[in-house]
Short mmCIF file of C-alpha atoms in Angstrom, two decimals:
data_model
loop_
_atom_site.label_atom_id
_atom_site.label_comp_id
_atom_site.label_asym_id
_atom_site.label_seq_id
_atom_site.Cartn_x
_atom_site.Cartn_y
_atom_site.Cartn_z
CA UNK A 1 -3.78 2.21 -15.33
CA UNK A 2 -6.55 3.88 -13.32
CA UNK A 3 -9.65 3.87 -15.47
CA UNK A 4 -13.34 3.01 -15.34
CA UNK A 5 -13.13 1.80 -18.95
CA UNK A 6 -10.84 -1.21 -18.44
CA UNK A 7 -13.02 -3.48 -20.59
CA UNK A 8 -12.80 -1.08 -23.52
CA UNK A 9 -9.04 -0.68 -23.10
CA UNK A 10 -8.57 -4.46 -22.99
CA UNK A 11 -10.78 -5.00 -26.05
CA UNK A 12 -8.92 -2.32 -28.00
CA UNK A 13 -5.48 -3.74 -27.18
CA UNK A 14 -6.46 -7.33 -27.99
CA UNK A 15 -7.99 -6.20 -31.31
CA UNK A 16 -4.63 -4.57 -32.13
CA UNK A 17 -2.74 -7.82 -31.68
CA UNK A 18 -1.70 -7.54 -28.03
CA UNK A 19 -1.81 -10.67 -25.89
CA UNK A 20 -2.90 -10.66 -22.26
CA UNK A 21 -0.03 -12.30 -20.40
CA UNK A 22 -0.92 -11.62 -16.77
CA UNK A 23 -3.66 -10.24 -14.55
CA UNK A 24 -2.57 -9.00 -11.12
CA UNK A 25 -5.05 -8.74 -8.26
CA UNK A 26 -4.88 -5.61 -6.16
CA UNK A 27 -7.02 -3.30 -4.06
CA UNK A 28 -7.87 0.39 -3.97
CA UNK A 29 -9.83 2.43 -1.46
CA UNK A 30 -12.05 5.25 -2.65
CA UNK A 31 -11.23 8.28 -0.50
CA UNK A 32 -14.21 10.47 0.36
CA UNK A 33 -15.84 12.22 3.31
CA UNK A 34 -16.86 8.85 4.79
CA UNK A 35 -14.39 7.72 7.47
CA UNK A 36 -12.48 4.53 6.74
CA UNK A 37 -13.76 3.17 10.04
CA UNK A 38 -17.21 3.15 8.41
CA UNK A 39 -15.87 1.01 5.55
CA UNK A 40 -13.94 -1.54 7.63
CA UNK A 41 -15.21 -4.93 8.64
CA UNK A 42 -15.85 -5.25 12.35
CA UNK A 43 -12.64 -7.18 13.09
CA UNK A 44 -10.51 -4.44 11.51
CA UNK A 45 -12.47 -1.75 13.31
CA UNK A 46 -11.79 -3.54 16.59
CA UNK A 47 -8.08 -3.68 15.71
CA UNK A 48 -8.07 0.06 15.02
CA UNK A 49 -9.79 0.83 18.32
CA UNK A 50 -7.32 -1.41 20.16
CA UNK A 51 -4.33 0.36 18.60
CA UNK A 52 -5.88 3.71 19.41
CA UNK A 53 -6.47 2.68 23.04
CA UNK A 54 -2.91 1.39 23.45
CA UNK A 55 -1.62 4.74 22.25
CA UNK A 56 -0.20 4.30 18.76
CA UNK A 57 0.70 7.61 17.12
CA UNK A 58 0.67 8.29 13.37
CA UNK A 59 3.22 10.68 11.90
CA UNK A 60 4.75 11.80 8.63
CA UNK A 61 8.46 11.05 8.44
CA UNK A 62 11.01 13.31 6.77
CA UNK A 63 12.10 12.09 3.36
CA UNK A 64 15.75 12.30 4.42
CA UNK A 65 14.98 9.25 6.59
CA UNK A 66 14.20 7.20 3.48
CA UNK A 67 17.25 4.98 3.86
CA UNK A 68 16.44 4.16 7.49
CA UNK A 69 12.81 3.40 6.66
CA UNK A 70 13.88 1.24 3.72
CA UNK A 71 16.09 -0.79 6.07
CA UNK A 72 13.23 -1.16 8.56
CA UNK A 73 10.85 -2.39 5.88
CA UNK A 74 13.42 -4.67 4.22
CA UNK A 75 14.28 -6.26 7.59
CA UNK A 76 10.73 -7.25 8.43
CA UNK A 77 9.94 -8.23 4.82
CA UNK A 78 12.95 -10.57 4.88
CA UNK A 79 11.56 -12.28 7.99
CA UNK A 80 8.51 -13.10 5.85
CA UNK A 81 10.72 -14.32 2.98
CA UNK A 82 9.73 -11.33 0.86
CA UNK A 83 12.11 -9.09 -1.03
CA UNK A 84 11.84 -5.53 -2.31
CA UNK A 85 11.85 -4.79 -6.03
CA UNK A 86 14.36 -1.94 -5.71
CA UNK A 87 17.64 -1.63 -3.85
CA UNK A 88 18.04 1.14 -1.31
CA UNK A 89 20.38 3.00 -3.64
CA UNK A 90 17.91 2.78 -6.53
CA UNK A 91 15.04 4.05 -4.39
CA UNK A 92 17.08 6.89 -2.90
CA UNK A 93 18.23 7.95 -6.37
CA UNK A 94 14.64 7.90 -7.66
CA UNK A 95 13.33 9.87 -4.67
CA UNK A 96 16.14 12.38 -5.05
CA UNK A 97 15.13 12.93 -8.69
CA UNK A 98 11.41 13.08 -7.84
CA UNK A 99 11.16 14.43 -4.28
CA UNK A 100 7.56 15.62 -4.68
CA UNK A 101 6.45 12.13 -5.68
CA UNK A 102 7.45 10.39 -2.44
CA UNK A 103 6.48 10.72 1.20
CA UNK A 104 6.77 8.48 4.26
CA UNK A 105 4.38 7.76 7.10
CA UNK A 106 4.86 5.72 10.24
CA UNK A 107 3.23 4.67 13.48
CA UNK A 108 4.97 4.78 16.83
CA UNK A 109 4.39 3.34 20.27
CA UNK A 110 6.04 5.88 22.55
CA UNK A 111 9.31 6.51 20.69
CA UNK A 112 9.54 3.12 18.96
CA UNK A 113 8.77 2.80 15.27
CA UNK A 114 6.15 0.07 14.94
CA UNK A 115 5.24 0.29 11.27
CA UNK A 116 6.01 2.38 8.21
CA UNK A 117 4.92 2.95 4.64
CA UNK A 118 6.75 4.58 1.73
CA UNK A 119 4.10 6.22 -0.42
CA UNK A 120 4.08 7.54 -3.97
CA UNK A 121 1.94 10.36 -5.30
CA UNK A 122 0.95 8.59 -8.52
CA UNK A 123 -0.97 11.74 -9.46
CA UNK A 124 -2.63 14.67 -7.70
CA UNK A 125 -5.57 12.43 -6.86
CA UNK A 126 -3.93 9.02 -6.34
CA UNK A 127 -1.63 7.83 -3.53
CA UNK A 128 0.11 4.49 -3.93
CA UNK A 129 1.40 2.48 -0.95
CA UNK A 130 4.73 1.44 -2.44
CA UNK A 131 6.53 -0.39 0.39
CA UNK A 132 5.24 -1.08 3.89
CA UNK A 133 5.93 -3.32 6.86
CA UNK A 134 5.54 -3.48 10.61
CA UNK A 135 7.45 -5.04 13.47
CA UNK A 136 6.34 -8.63 14.04
CA UNK A 137 6.61 -7.94 17.77
CA UNK A 138 3.41 -5.97 17.36
CA UNK A 139 1.40 -8.39 15.24
CA UNK A 140 -1.09 -8.54 18.09
CA UNK A 141 -1.75 -4.85 17.62
CA UNK A 142 -2.33 -4.92 13.82
CA UNK A 143 -0.46 -1.62 13.35
CA UNK A 144 -1.12 -1.58 9.60
CA UNK A 145 -4.82 -1.04 10.26
CA UNK A 146 -4.04 2.05 12.34
CA UNK A 147 -1.54 3.28 9.75
CA UNK A 148 -3.94 2.90 6.82
CA UNK A 149 -6.81 4.60 8.62
CA UNK A 150 -4.63 7.63 9.30
CA UNK A 151 -3.10 7.56 5.82
CA UNK A 152 -6.64 7.56 4.42
CA UNK A 153 -7.41 10.67 6.51
CA UNK A 154 -4.21 12.31 5.24
CA UNK A 155 -5.17 11.52 1.64
CA UNK A 156 -8.55 13.16 2.18
CA UNK A 157 -6.97 16.29 3.64
CA UNK A 158 -4.57 16.50 0.69
CA UNK A 159 -7.38 16.12 -1.86
CA UNK A 160 -6.55 12.61 -3.07
CA UNK A 161 -9.54 10.54 -4.13
CA UNK A 162 -7.93 7.09 -4.38
CA UNK A 163 -5.62 5.14 -2.08
CA UNK A 164 -3.96 2.33 -4.02
CA UNK A 165 -2.95 -0.55 -1.74
CA UNK A 166 -0.94 -2.17 -4.51
CA UNK A 167 -0.67 -5.71 -5.75
CA UNK A 168 -1.75 -8.76 -3.77
CA UNK A 169 0.46 -11.14 -5.75
CA UNK A 170 3.48 -13.12 -4.57
CA UNK A 171 5.53 -15.09 -7.08
CA UNK A 172 2.91 -14.26 -9.72
CA UNK A 173 0.15 -15.92 -7.70
CA UNK A 174 -2.62 -14.27 -5.67
CA UNK A 175 -1.87 -13.95 -1.96
CA UNK A 176 -5.36 -14.54 -0.67
CA UNK A 177 -4.64 -13.70 2.97
CA UNK A 178 -3.18 -10.32 1.92
CA UNK A 179 -6.06 -9.73 -0.46
CA UNK A 180 -8.57 -10.57 2.28
CA UNK A 181 -6.90 -8.07 4.63
CA UNK A 182 -7.13 -5.30 2.05
CA UNK A 183 -10.77 -6.04 1.30
CA UNK A 184 -11.67 -6.12 4.98
CA UNK A 185 -9.91 -2.82 5.62
CA UNK A 186 -12.29 -1.21 3.12
CA UNK A 187 -10.68 -1.84 -0.25
CA UNK A 188 -12.24 -2.89 -3.53
CA UNK A 189 -10.75 -5.50 -5.83
CA UNK A 190 -8.83 -4.20 -8.84
CA UNK A 191 -7.04 -5.95 -11.68
CA UNK A 192 -3.92 -4.79 -13.44
CA UNK A 193 -3.44 -6.36 -16.86
CA UNK A 194 -0.08 -6.86 -18.55
CA UNK A 195 -0.08 -7.09 -22.34
CA UNK A 196 2.56 -8.09 -24.85
CA UNK A 197 2.79 -7.65 -28.59
CA UNK A 198 5.27 -9.42 -30.84
CA UNK A 199 6.58 -7.06 -33.49
CA UNK A 200 7.48 -8.55 -36.87
#
C-alpha cells in the first residue's frame, strides 16, 4: 500500500481485530526533476560515472523477450542462492493478460546483456522493480547503479512519481547489505505490513 497515512491505516486495522504478523523493509525513490545522481551517495555516483565511462548503454527491451530475460535473471539469482517467486510460465501468462502493466529494461556493454530488470506499472504514477539481476562477471562495474539511474530518468519522462525498489527481505529477515545499497542509491526506507484476522 502506497500511502502517507500508514500509522492511521495500521491503527484502524488493529482496532478492528487484525493482527500484525510481519513488517517487510523496502525502499522507494521519489521521482522528481532532481537527477538521481544528486541523490546518490558518493560511492554510487562514482560507480555510475565508471559505468558511463566504460560505455554501458541503457535500453528498453521488447516484452516478447520476457522469457529470455526471465532466464537471464533466474540464472544469476540462482548463483546467489535466490529463487524467483513465479515460474516463467506464470509470469508470461500474467504479462500476456496485462501487457500494459509490464516493461523490461536492460544495460549492455557492446552487444552483451550485462543487467536487466522486469518492471511493473503498479499505477500511472508508480513503477515497481519486480525482478532484476546482473552478470556477476561485471560486479566490478556495478551495472545496477547505471540501470537504476536510467530507469529513474525513464520514470520521470513517463510521468511516474515513485520508483519502488521492492522488498529488502530474504527468508523473512532483512537483507542489510541490499537495504544499504538501495538507501545509498537514493532510496528512502519503507515498511510493508502484513495483517491477519481470524474469523469466527
